Amino acid sequence: SRSLLKLLEAKALIELSNQTKPPQGWPSSPARNLEIPPNLNPDQANVLQLFQNQREQKEWLLWGVTGSGKTEIYLRCCIPELEAGRSVLMLTPEIGLIPQLLERCQRRFGNAVVPYHSALSEGERLATWRYCRSGSPCVVVGTRSAIFLPLPKLGLIVLDEEHDSSYKQEAPMPCYHTRDVARLRQQQEGCGILLGSATPCLETWLACQKPNNSIGLLHLPQRIAARPLPPVRVVDMRQELADGNRQLLSRPLLERLSGLAKRKQQAVVLVPRRGYSTFLSCRSCGQAVTCPHCDVSLTVHRNSDGHSWLRCHWCDHRDEIATNCGQCGSTAFKPFGAGTQKVLEQLELELEGIRLLRFDRDSTRGRDGHKQLLERFAAGEADVLVGTQMLAKGMDLPKVTLAAVLAADGLLHRPDLRAAEQSLQLLLQLAGRAGRGEQPGEVLVQTYDPDHRVIQHLIAGSYAEFLEEEAAVRRIARLAPYSRACLLRFAGPQASLTASAAATLLNHVANQLREADWLAIGPAPAPRARVAGLSRWQLLLQGPPASPIPLPSEQILRRLLPKGVHLAIDPDPMEL
């Protein structure tokens, strides 16, 4: 402890000195044998030339299909910045994507690469912060928090997978989108912005269509070496049920998974939920077991010994499975739905000898958890990687020839403005994990709604057509981005107190909203009306696109709130 060290120092037994530990990932010795950049294909060469020649264009969208070589373009764009003594911020939406991107950058630039993300220790983040502040040219590979690093000579900001909702900070305050902060830094420092994605968000795509060319478009329409995009096969689970298959796994999926080991191939299987089962229900009265602190059902988890317990994914409340229903006293409990753990169990039962790994938040805890698990899979320790949405985000696994989606309906029918857009983005990104190596790939989607427009666009690979269709729907309904929204979230100990606080605040700003032509919807209970014992209400404000939000300062708003009621202001929310 510090007190013991001070005591030893006072007795002149030891000597203390301050030293800065290099951030994790920095080579301890000068880098040697740096990677020689590969030759660019014609599409990559054209894109890079356009980016470098039109320096007056400060923001670009690099729209490239999965496996088209977007990362190589990022690396090439870093070279002139480093040579000019400027730094580059290269951001990715998830910690799980950091190891792969960090390794590629270090092979190319050696000691000039530094990481920054929440998995680093406080000392390592501080060391990175100090190094960046020194002004030495570097490439920072980080998550959204890295956007605030002090870089006196910032030349370029790269947002890989720019469509990903993880770039939005929703809690705690302040709520911000990394893309918006990047544009503020661009205005202040004159740096460039490069947005990259195979499935750009609707707002970015629309900005590329504007006559003033606020965002330039760079297009990579083909994969490296002209590898074909994997075909999509849809399994109609209604037909599986009619044929007598009541299992979670369809027969076509089991058939394709059974021969993976012999063919020396691998597969990834997307499951929307982690845990064992989505909820536990009494078969006598139909009552689902819910969290005592939140308005959500408890998820069933199970360990390798077969012991099951209940867990809330919102407040982390945990409980043992009771022997009797608290509503009717029955012992007829049954878990419903399927999470990653249950899918693993079913695969082990159906396919003898198959080697499996699980990739979700529970299995990747701890330092370098994502990196270690992906390294094991890439080394051939498993035939199938079963995971949640983390699977679909930018991973390069050359041996994967099959990408499968279970229970796609849970993604399609969410009550949210961006449900269709985000579902198609996720499915197309997952499809892009297959066939990135020498062997061709295939995508298999299990659904009870094969005629859904998202599924049809996935089969056709027509993301641009989907964006046009989605834009028309939003324009008619005057929804974002054809209007601007701001969500006020209230949380308090009692529903009546929280609702009253929301109504009081609305009365205070009603005239200001009316004068600015803004509409207030609510207050109303939040979709999850109680979390961690707090009652949650929300007030949705909607007004003209690109207009300032007509609210007084946060300090004034907080004075209107009674003690114990908290307010979060979320401009341009990702979820309503």
Short mmCIF file of N, CA, C and O in Angstrom, two decimals, residues 408-532:
data_model
loop_
_atom_site.label_atom_id
_atom_site.label_comp_id
_atom_site.label_asym_id
_atom_site.label_seq_id
_atom_site.Cartn_x
_atom_site.Cartn_y
_atom_site.Cartn_z
N ALA A 408 -34.26 -14.76 -36.71
CA ALA A 408 -34.11 -13.42 -37.29
C ALA A 408 -35.32 -12.53 -37.00
O ALA A 408 -35.21 -11.30 -37.02
N ASP A 409 -36.46 -13.14 -36.69
CA ASP A 409 -37.68 -12.36 -36.47
C ASP A 409 -37.56 -11.42 -35.27
O ASP A 409 -38.19 -10.36 -35.24
N GLY A 410 -36.75 -11.81 -34.28
CA GLY A 410 -36.56 -10.94 -33.13
C GLY A 410 -35.88 -9.63 -33.50
O GLY A 410 -36.05 -8.62 -32.80
N LEU A 411 -35.13 -9.63 -34.59
CA LEU A 411 -34.49 -8.40 -35.07
C LEU A 411 -35.45 -7.57 -35.91
O LEU A 411 -35.42 -6.34 -35.87
N LEU A 412 -36.31 -8.23 -36.68
CA LEU A 412 -37.14 -7.54 -37.67
C LEU A 412 -38.29 -6.76 -37.04
O LEU A 412 -38.70 -5.73 -37.57
N HIS A 413 -38.82 -7.27 -35.94
CA HIS A 413 -40.10 -6.74 -35.44
C HIS A 413 -39.95 -5.94 -34.15
O HIS A 413 -40.84 -5.93 -33.31
N ARG A 414 -38.82 -5.27 -33.99
CA ARG A 414 -38.65 -4.40 -32.83
C ARG A 414 -39.45 -3.10 -33.03
O ARG A 414 -39.47 -2.55 -34.14
N PRO A 415 -40.08 -2.60 -31.97
CA PRO A 415 -40.86 -1.36 -32.10
C PRO A 415 -39.97 -0.12 -32.06
O PRO A 415 -39.95 0.63 -31.09
N ASP A 416 -39.21 0.07 -33.13
CA ASP A 416 -38.26 1.19 -33.14
C ASP A 416 -38.18 1.76 -34.55
O ASP A 416 -38.33 1.04 -35.55
N LEU A 417 -37.92 3.05 -34.64
CA LEU A 417 -37.84 3.75 -35.91
C LEU A 417 -36.82 3.13 -36.85
O LEU A 417 -37.05 3.00 -38.05
N ARG A 418 -35.67 2.74 -36.31
CA ARG A 418 -34.57 2.24 -37.14
C ARG A 418 -34.49 0.71 -37.17
O ARG A 418 -33.45 0.16 -37.55
N ALA A 419 -35.56 0.02 -36.80
CA ALA A 419 -35.51 -1.44 -36.72
C ALA A 419 -35.15 -2.07 -38.06
O ALA A 419 -34.27 -2.95 -38.14
N ALA A 420 -35.81 -1.65 -39.14
CA ALA A 420 -35.54 -2.24 -40.45
C ALA A 420 -34.11 -1.93 -40.91
O ALA A 420 -33.39 -2.82 -41.38
N GLU A 421 -33.70 -0.67 -40.76
CA GLU A 421 -32.36 -0.27 -41.20
C GLU A 421 -31.28 -1.04 -40.43
O GLU A 421 -30.35 -1.61 -41.02
N GLN A 422 -31.40 -1.09 -39.11
CA GLN A 422 -30.38 -1.75 -38.31
C GLN A 422 -30.38 -3.26 -38.52
O GLN A 422 -29.32 -3.90 -38.48
N SER A 423 -31.55 -3.84 -38.75
CA SER A 423 -31.62 -5.28 -38.99
C SER A 423 -30.91 -5.65 -40.29
O SER A 423 -30.13 -6.61 -40.33
N LEU A 424 -31.16 -4.90 -41.35
CA LEU A 424 -30.51 -5.20 -42.63
C LEU A 424 -29.01 -4.95 -42.54
O LEU A 424 -28.22 -5.72 -43.10
N GLN A 425 -28.61 -3.91 -41.84
CA GLN A 425 -27.18 -3.67 -41.65
C GLN A 425 -26.51 -4.85 -40.95
O GLN A 425 -25.47 -5.34 -41.38
N LEU A 426 -27.15 -5.33 -39.88
CA LEU A 426 -26.58 -6.45 -39.13
C LEU A 426 -26.50 -7.70 -39.98
O LEU A 426 -25.47 -8.40 -40.00
N LEU A 427 -27.56 -8.01 -40.72
CA LEU A 427 -27.58 -9.24 -41.52
C LEU A 427 -26.57 -9.17 -42.67
O LEU A 427 -25.90 -10.16 -42.98
N LEU A 428 -26.45 -8.01 -43.30
CA LEU A 428 -25.48 -7.87 -44.38
C LEU A 428 -24.05 -7.94 -43.85
O LEU A 428 -23.15 -8.51 -44.48
N GLN A 429 -23.83 -7.35 -42.68
CA GLN A 429 -22.51 -7.41 -42.07
C GLN A 429 -22.16 -8.85 -41.69
O GLN A 429 -21.03 -9.30 -41.89
N LEU A 430 -23.13 -9.58 -41.15
CA LEU A 430 -22.87 -10.99 -40.81
C LEU A 430 -22.59 -11.79 -42.08
O LEU A 430 -21.68 -12.62 -42.11
N ALA A 431 -23.37 -11.54 -43.13
CA ALA A 431 -23.13 -12.25 -44.39
C ALA A 431 -21.71 -12.01 -44.89
O ALA A 431 -21.10 -12.88 -45.50
N GLY A 432 -21.19 -10.83 -44.60
CA GLY A 432 -19.84 -10.50 -45.05
C GLY A 432 -18.75 -11.26 -44.34
O GLY A 432 -17.59 -11.23 -44.76
N ARG A 433 -19.07 -11.97 -43.25
CA ARG A 433 -18.04 -12.78 -42.57
C ARG A 433 -17.74 -14.05 -43.35
O ARG A 433 -16.72 -14.70 -43.11
N ALA A 434 -18.63 -14.48 -44.26
CA ALA A 434 -18.48 -15.75 -44.97
C ALA A 434 -17.79 -15.53 -46.31
O ALA A 434 -18.04 -14.54 -47.00
N GLY A 435 -16.94 -16.48 -46.67
CA GLY A 435 -16.32 -16.47 -47.99
C GLY A 435 -15.27 -15.41 -48.19
O GLY A 435 -15.03 -14.98 -49.32
N ARG A 436 -14.58 -14.98 -47.13
CA ARG A 436 -13.54 -13.95 -47.27
C ARG A 436 -12.20 -14.55 -47.67
O ARG A 436 -11.27 -13.83 -48.04
N GLY A 437 -12.05 -15.90 -47.56
CA GLY A 437 -10.82 -16.57 -47.96
C GLY A 437 -10.93 -17.13 -49.36
O GLY A 437 -11.67 -16.63 -50.20
N GLU A 438 -10.19 -18.20 -49.58
CA GLU A 438 -10.16 -18.80 -50.91
C GLU A 438 -11.45 -19.55 -51.23
O GLU A 438 -11.82 -19.68 -52.40
N GLN A 439 -12.13 -20.10 -50.21
CA GLN A 439 -13.31 -20.90 -50.46
C GLN A 439 -14.57 -20.03 -50.45
O GLN A 439 -14.68 -19.10 -49.65
N PRO A 440 -15.53 -20.31 -51.32
CA PRO A 440 -16.75 -19.50 -51.37
C PRO A 440 -17.59 -19.68 -50.11
O PRO A 440 -17.48 -20.70 -49.42
N GLY A 441 -18.44 -18.71 -49.84
CA GLY A 441 -19.25 -18.74 -48.63
C GLY A 441 -20.74 -18.84 -48.93
O GLY A 441 -21.17 -18.77 -50.08
N GLU A 442 -21.50 -18.98 -47.86
CA GLU A 442 -22.96 -19.09 -47.95
C GLU A 442 -23.57 -18.51 -46.69
O GLU A 442 -22.98 -18.57 -45.61
N VAL A 443 -24.75 -17.93 -46.83
CA VAL A 443 -25.49 -17.36 -45.70
C VAL A 443 -26.81 -18.09 -45.57
O VAL A 443 -27.50 -18.31 -46.58
N LEU A 444 -27.17 -18.46 -44.35
CA LEU A 444 -28.43 -19.16 -44.11
C LEU A 444 -29.20 -18.42 -43.01
O LEU A 444 -28.66 -18.20 -41.92
N VAL A 445 -30.44 -18.03 -43.32
CA VAL A 445 -31.26 -17.25 -42.39
C VAL A 445 -32.52 -18.03 -42.05
O VAL A 445 -33.29 -18.39 -42.95
N GLN A 446 -32.74 -18.28 -40.76
CA GLN A 446 -33.97 -18.92 -40.31
C GLN A 446 -34.98 -17.87 -39.89
O GLN A 446 -34.68 -17.00 -39.06
N THR A 447 -36.19 -17.92 -40.46
CA THR A 447 -37.20 -16.92 -40.14
C THR A 447 -38.60 -17.48 -40.38
O THR A 447 -38.78 -18.39 -41.21
N TYR A 448 -39.57 -16.91 -39.66
CA TYR A 448 -40.98 -17.23 -39.89
C TYR A 448 -41.63 -16.21 -40.82
O TYR A 448 -42.82 -16.30 -41.09
N ASP A 449 -40.86 -15.23 -41.29
CA ASP A 449 -41.40 -14.16 -42.14
C ASP A 449 -40.48 -13.93 -43.33
O ASP A 449 -39.84 -12.88 -43.46
N PRO A 450 -40.37 -14.92 -44.23
CA PRO A 450 -39.43 -14.80 -45.35
C PRO A 450 -39.79 -13.71 -46.35
O PRO A 450 -38.94 -13.32 -47.16
N ASP A 451 -41.02 -13.20 -46.32
CA ASP A 451 -41.43 -12.15 -47.26
C ASP A 451 -41.19 -10.75 -46.71
O ASP A 451 -41.53 -9.76 -47.38
N HIS A 452 -40.65 -10.63 -45.52
CA HIS A 452 -40.35 -9.31 -44.95
C HIS A 452 -39.40 -8.55 -45.87
O HIS A 452 -38.49 -9.12 -46.47
N ARG A 453 -39.60 -7.25 -46.00
CA ARG A 453 -38.81 -6.47 -46.96
C ARG A 453 -37.31 -6.50 -46.63
O ARG A 453 -36.47 -6.45 -47.53
N VAL A 454 -36.97 -6.60 -45.36
CA VAL A 454 -35.56 -6.69 -44.99
C VAL A 454 -34.95 -7.98 -45.53
O VAL A 454 -33.84 -7.99 -46.08
N ILE A 455 -35.67 -9.09 -45.39
CA ILE A 455 -35.18 -10.38 -45.88
C ILE A 455 -35.05 -10.35 -47.40
O ILE A 455 -34.07 -10.86 -47.97
N GLN A 456 -36.00 -9.74 -48.08
CA GLN A 456 -35.95 -9.68 -49.53
C GLN A 456 -34.76 -8.83 -50.02
O GLN A 456 -34.10 -9.20 -51.00
N HIS A 457 -34.49 -7.72 -49.35
CA HIS A 457 -33.33 -6.91 -49.72
C HIS A 457 -32.03 -7.64 -49.39
O HIS A 457 -31.02 -7.48 -50.10
N LEU A 458 -32.02 -8.43 -48.34
CA LEU A 458 -30.84 -9.22 -48.00
C LEU A 458 -30.55 -10.23 -49.09
O LEU A 458 -29.39 -10.40 -49.52
N ILE A 459 -31.57 -10.93 -49.56
CA ILE A 459 -31.39 -11.93 -50.62
C ILE A 459 -30.86 -11.27 -51.89
O ILE A 459 -29.94 -11.78 -52.54
N ALA A 460 -31.42 -10.12 -52.23
CA ALA A 460 -31.01 -9.43 -53.46
C ALA A 460 -29.70 -8.66 -53.31
O ALA A 460 -29.09 -8.27 -54.31
N GLY A 461 -29.27 -8.44 -52.05
CA GLY A 461 -28.08 -7.64 -51.83
C GLY A 461 -28.25 -6.20 -52.26
O GLY A 461 -27.30 -5.54 -52.67
N SER A 462 -29.48 -5.71 -52.15
CA SER A 462 -29.83 -4.38 -52.69
C SER A 462 -29.93 -3.35 -51.57
O SER A 462 -31.02 -2.83 -51.29
N TYR A 463 -28.80 -3.05 -50.95
CA TYR A 463 -28.83 -2.09 -49.84
C TYR A 463 -29.15 -0.68 -50.31
O TYR A 463 -29.86 0.06 -49.64
N ALA A 464 -28.63 -0.28 -51.47
CA ALA A 464 -28.91 1.07 -51.99
C ALA A 464 -30.40 1.24 -52.26
O ALA A 464 -30.98 2.30 -51.94
N GLU A 465 -31.03 0.22 -52.83
CA GLU A 465 -32.48 0.29 -53.07
C GLU A 465 -33.26 0.36 -51.77
O GLU A 465 -34.26 1.06 -51.66
N PHE A 466 -32.77 -0.36 -50.75
CA PHE A 466 -33.43 -0.28 -49.45
C PHE A 466 -33.36 1.14 -48.89
O PHE A 466 -34.34 1.65 -48.33
N LEU A 467 -32.20 1.78 -49.00
CA LEU A 467 -32.06 3.14 -48.48
C LEU A 467 -33.03 4.09 -49.18
O LEU A 467 -33.63 4.97 -48.53
N GLU A 468 -33.19 3.96 -50.48
CA GLU A 468 -34.15 4.80 -51.20
C GLU A 468 -35.57 4.57 -50.70
O GLU A 468 -36.33 5.51 -50.50
N GLU A 469 -35.90 3.30 -50.49
CA GLU A 469 -37.23 2.94 -50.01
C GLU A 469 -37.45 3.46 -48.59
O GLU A 469 -38.50 4.03 -48.26
N GLU A 470 -36.44 3.29 -47.74
CA GLU A 470 -36.55 3.74 -46.34
C GLU A 470 -36.64 5.26 -46.28
O GLU A 470 -37.39 5.82 -45.46
N ALA A 471 -35.88 5.94 -47.13
CA ALA A 471 -35.93 7.40 -47.15
C ALA A 471 -37.32 7.90 -47.52
O ALA A 471 -37.83 8.87 -46.94
N ALA A 472 -37.97 7.23 -48.47
CA ALA A 472 -39.32 7.63 -48.88
C ALA A 472 -40.32 7.45 -47.73
O ALA A 472 -41.18 8.31 -47.50
N VAL A 473 -40.18 6.34 -47.00
CA VAL A 473 -41.07 6.09 -45.85
C VAL A 473 -40.88 7.16 -44.79
O VAL A 473 -41.85 7.72 -44.25
N ARG A 474 -39.64 7.48 -44.47
CA ARG A 474 -39.36 8.48 -43.43
C ARG A 474 -39.81 9.87 -43.87
O ARG A 474 -40.29 10.67 -43.06
N ARG A 475 -39.64 10.18 -45.17
CA ARG A 475 -40.03 11.51 -45.67
C ARG A 475 -41.52 11.72 -45.53
O ARG A 475 -41.97 12.79 -45.09
N ILE A 476 -42.31 10.71 -45.90
CA ILE A 476 -43.77 10.82 -45.81
C ILE A 476 -44.22 10.99 -44.36
O ILE A 476 -45.11 11.79 -44.05
N ALA A 477 -43.57 10.24 -43.46
CA ALA A 477 -43.97 10.29 -42.04
C ALA A 477 -43.30 11.43 -41.28
O ALA A 477 -43.56 11.61 -40.09
N ARG A 478 -42.42 12.18 -41.95
CA ARG A 478 -41.68 13.28 -41.32
C ARG A 478 -40.92 12.79 -40.09
O ARG A 478 -40.94 13.38 -39.01
N LEU A 479 -40.21 11.68 -40.27
CA LEU A 479 -39.38 11.12 -39.22
C LEU A 479 -37.91 11.37 -39.55
O LEU A 479 -37.56 11.67 -40.69
N ALA A 480 -37.05 11.21 -38.56
CA ALA A 480 -35.61 11.45 -38.76
C ALA A 480 -35.12 10.65 -39.96
O ALA A 480 -35.51 9.50 -40.13
N PRO A 481 -34.29 11.25 -40.81
CA PRO A 481 -33.64 12.55 -40.68
C PRO A 481 -34.42 13.72 -41.29
O PRO A 481 -33.84 14.79 -41.50
N TYR A 482 -35.71 13.53 -41.61
CA TYR A 482 -36.52 14.62 -42.16
C TYR A 482 -37.17 15.45 -41.07
O TYR A 482 -37.99 16.33 -41.34
N SER A 483 -36.82 15.18 -39.85
CA SER A 483 -37.14 16.02 -38.70
C SER A 483 -36.04 15.78 -37.69
O SER A 483 -35.24 14.85 -37.83
N ARG A 484 -35.99 16.62 -36.68
CA ARG A 484 -35.00 16.44 -35.63
C ARG A 484 -35.70 16.08 -34.34
O ARG A 484 -36.79 16.59 -34.05
N ALA A 485 -35.08 15.18 -33.57
CA ALA A 485 -35.69 14.73 -32.32
C ALA A 485 -34.75 14.97 -31.15
O ALA A 485 -33.53 15.04 -31.31
N CYS A 486 -35.34 15.11 -29.99
CA CYS A 486 -34.59 15.19 -28.74
C CYS A 486 -35.42 14.46 -27.68
O CYS A 486 -36.62 14.72 -27.55
N LEU A 487 -34.79 13.56 -26.97
CA LEU A 487 -35.50 12.75 -25.98
C LEU A 487 -35.07 13.17 -24.58
O LEU A 487 -33.87 13.18 -24.27
N LEU A 488 -36.04 13.54 -23.77
CA LEU A 488 -35.78 13.86 -22.36
C LEU A 488 -36.19 12.64 -21.53
O LEU A 488 -37.35 12.23 -21.55
N ARG A 489 -35.23 12.07 -20.82
CA ARG A 489 -35.49 10.88 -20.01
C ARG A 489 -35.49 11.26 -18.53
O ARG A 489 -34.52 11.85 -18.03
N PHE A 490 -36.57 10.90 -17.85
CA PHE A 490 -36.72 11.19 -16.42
C PHE A 490 -36.67 9.88 -15.64
O PHE A 490 -37.25 8.88 -16.07
N ALA A 491 -36.01 9.89 -14.49
CA ALA A 491 -35.95 8.70 -13.64
C ALA A 491 -36.08 9.13 -12.19
O ALA A 491 -35.38 10.05 -11.74
N GLY A 492 -37.00 8.49 -11.46
CA GLY A 492 -37.22 8.85 -10.07
C GLY A 492 -37.72 7.66 -9.27
O GLY A 492 -38.04 6.60 -9.82
N PRO A 493 -37.82 7.82 -7.96
CA PRO A 493 -38.19 6.70 -7.10
C PRO A 493 -39.65 6.28 -7.22
O PRO A 493 -39.99 5.13 -6.92
N GLN A 494 -40.53 7.20 -7.64
CA GLN A 494 -41.96 6.89 -7.72
C GLN A 494 -42.49 7.34 -9.08
O GLN A 494 -42.10 8.38 -9.62
N ALA A 495 -43.45 6.56 -9.62
CA ALA A 495 -44.00 6.88 -10.93
C ALA A 495 -44.73 8.22 -10.91
O ALA A 495 -44.60 9.02 -11.84
N SER A 496 -45.51 8.48 -9.85
CA SER A 496 -46.28 9.73 -9.79
C SER A 496 -45.37 10.94 -9.72
O SER A 496 -45.60 11.96 -10.39
N LEU A 497 -44.29 10.85 -8.93
CA LEU A 497 -43.36 11.96 -8.79
C LEU A 497 -42.63 12.22 -10.10
O LEU A 497 -42.46 13.37 -10.52
N THR A 498 -42.21 11.15 -10.76
CA THR A 498 -41.47 11.29 -12.02
C THR A 498 -42.36 11.86 -13.12
O THR A 498 -41.95 12.75 -13.88
N ALA A 499 -43.60 11.37 -13.21
CA ALA A 499 -44.52 11.87 -14.22
C ALA A 499 -44.85 13.34 -13.98
O ALA A 499 -44.95 14.14 -14.92
N SER A 500 -45.04 13.70 -12.72
CA SER A 500 -45.34 15.09 -12.38
C SER A 500 -44.17 16.01 -12.74
O SER A 500 -44.37 17.12 -13.26
N ALA A 501 -42.93 15.55 -12.51
CA ALA A 501 -41.75 16.35 -12.85
C ALA A 501 -41.68 16.57 -14.36
O ALA A 501 -41.35 17.66 -14.83
N ALA A 502 -41.98 15.52 -15.14
CA ALA A 502 -41.95 15.65 -16.60
C ALA A 502 -43.00 16.64 -17.08
O ALA A 502 -42.75 17.46 -17.98
N ALA A 503 -44.19 16.59 -16.49
CA ALA A 503 -45.26 17.51 -16.88
C ALA A 503 -44.91 18.95 -16.52
O ALA A 503 -45.18 19.88 -17.30
N THR A 504 -44.30 19.15 -15.36
CA THR A 504 -43.90 20.49 -14.94
C THR A 504 -42.88 21.08 -15.90
O THR A 504 -42.96 22.25 -16.29
N LEU A 505 -41.91 20.26 -16.29
CA LEU A 505 -40.88 20.75 -17.21
C LEU A 505 -41.49 21.10 -18.57
O LEU A 505 -41.14 22.11 -19.18
N LEU A 506 -42.42 20.26 -19.03
CA LEU A 506 -43.07 20.54 -20.32
C LEU A 506 -43.82 21.86 -20.27
O LEU A 506 -43.75 22.65 -21.22
N ASN A 507 -44.54 22.12 -19.20
CA ASN A 507 -45.27 23.39 -19.07
C ASN A 507 -44.32 24.59 -19.12
O ASN A 507 -44.65 25.64 -19.66
N HIS A 508 -43.13 24.41 -18.56
CA HIS A 508 -42.17 25.50 -18.51
C HIS A 508 -41.62 25.84 -19.90
O HIS A 508 -41.33 27.02 -20.18
N VAL A 509 -41.48 24.84 -20.77
CA VAL A 509 -40.85 25.08 -22.08
C VAL A 509 -41.87 25.08 -23.21
O VAL A 509 -41.48 25.22 -24.38
N ALA A 510 -43.17 24.94 -22.91
CA ALA A 510 -44.19 24.80 -23.96
C ALA A 510 -44.19 25.98 -24.92
O ALA A 510 -44.23 25.80 -26.15
N ASN A 511 -44.15 27.22 -24.41
CA ASN A 511 -44.17 28.39 -25.29
C ASN A 511 -42.92 28.46 -26.16
O ASN A 511 -43.00 28.81 -27.35
N GLN A 512 -41.79 28.13 -25.58
CA GLN A 512 -40.53 28.15 -26.32
C GLN A 512 -40.56 27.13 -27.46
O GLN A 512 -40.09 27.42 -28.58
N LEU A 513 -41.12 25.97 -27.22
CA LEU A 513 -41.24 24.94 -28.26
C LEU A 513 -42.18 25.40 -29.37
O LEU A 513 -41.89 25.23 -30.56
N ARG A 514 -43.30 25.99 -28.98
CA ARG A 514 -44.31 26.42 -29.95
C ARG A 514 -43.73 27.51 -30.87
O ARG A 514 -43.96 27.49 -32.09
N GLU A 515 -42.99 28.45 -30.31
CA GLU A 515 -42.41 29.53 -31.12
C GLU A 515 -41.39 29.00 -32.13
O GLU A 515 -41.21 29.58 -33.20
N ALA A 516 -40.70 27.90 -31.77
CA ALA A 516 -39.68 27.34 -32.66
C ALA A 516 -40.26 26.27 -33.59
O ALA A 516 -39.50 25.63 -34.32
N ASP A 517 -41.58 26.07 -33.56
CA ASP A 517 -42.25 25.09 -34.40
C ASP A 517 -41.82 23.66 -34.06
O ASP A 517 -41.64 22.82 -34.92
N TRP A 518 -41.66 23.41 -32.76
CA TRP A 518 -41.35 22.07 -32.27
C TRP A 518 -42.58 21.47 -31.62
O TRP A 518 -43.42 22.18 -31.04
N LEU A 519 -42.68 20.15 -31.70
CA LEU A 519 -43.82 19.40 -31.15
C LEU A 519 -43.34 18.57 -29.97
O LEU A 519 -42.27 17.96 -30.02
N ALA A 520 -44.15 18.52 -28.91
CA ALA A 520 -43.85 17.69 -27.75
C ALA A 520 -44.80 16.50 -27.72
O ALA A 520 -46.02 16.67 -27.85
N ILE A 521 -44.25 15.31 -27.59
CA ILE A 521 -45.05 14.08 -27.51
C ILE A 521 -44.81 13.46 -26.14
O ILE A 521 -43.71 13.05 -25.80
N GLY A 522 -45.85 13.38 -25.35
CA GLY A 522 -45.73 12.87 -23.99
C GLY A 522 -46.01 13.99 -22.99
O GLY A 522 -46.63 15.00 -23.33
N PRO A 523 -45.56 13.78 -21.73
CA PRO A 523 -44.73 12.69 -21.23
C PRO A 523 -45.48 11.35 -21.17
O PRO A 523 -46.71 11.31 -21.04
N ALA A 524 -44.72 10.27 -21.26
CA ALA A 524 -45.27 8.92 -21.24
C ALA A 524 -44.25 7.99 -20.59
O ALA A 524 -43.06 8.30 -20.54
N PRO A 525 -44.70 6.84 -20.10
CA PRO A 525 -43.75 5.88 -19.54
C PRO A 525 -42.75 5.42 -20.61
O PRO A 525 -43.11 5.26 -21.78
N ALA A 526 -41.52 5.22 -20.21
CA ALA A 526 -40.51 4.72 -21.14
C ALA A 526 -40.84 3.27 -21.52
O ALA A 526 -41.61 2.60 -20.84
N PRO A 527 -40.31 2.78 -22.66
CA PRO A 527 -40.58 1.40 -23.05
C PRO A 527 -40.29 0.40 -21.93
O PRO A 527 -41.01 -0.58 -21.77
N ARG A 528 -39.23 0.63 -21.17
CA ARG A 528 -38.97 -0.15 -19.95
C ARG A 528 -39.18 0.80 -18.79
O ARG A 528 -38.29 1.55 -18.41
N ALA A 529 -40.40 0.74 -18.24
CA ALA A 529 -40.86 1.79 -17.34
C ALA A 529 -40.16 1.78 -15.98
O ALA A 529 -40.24 2.76 -15.25
N ARG A 530 -39.50 0.69 -15.63
CA ARG A 530 -38.78 0.65 -14.36
C ARG A 530 -37.48 -0.12 -14.56
O ARG A 530 -37.48 -1.24 -15.06
N VAL A 531 -36.37 0.51 -14.15
CA VAL A 531 -35.05 -0.12 -14.24
C VAL A 531 -34.29 0.20 -12.96
O VAL A 531 -34.22 1.36 -12.55
N ALA A 532 -33.73 -0.84 -12.35
CA ALA A 532 -32.95 -0.70 -11.12
C ALA A 532 -33.74 0.03 -10.03
O ALA A 532 -33.19 0.82 -9.26
#
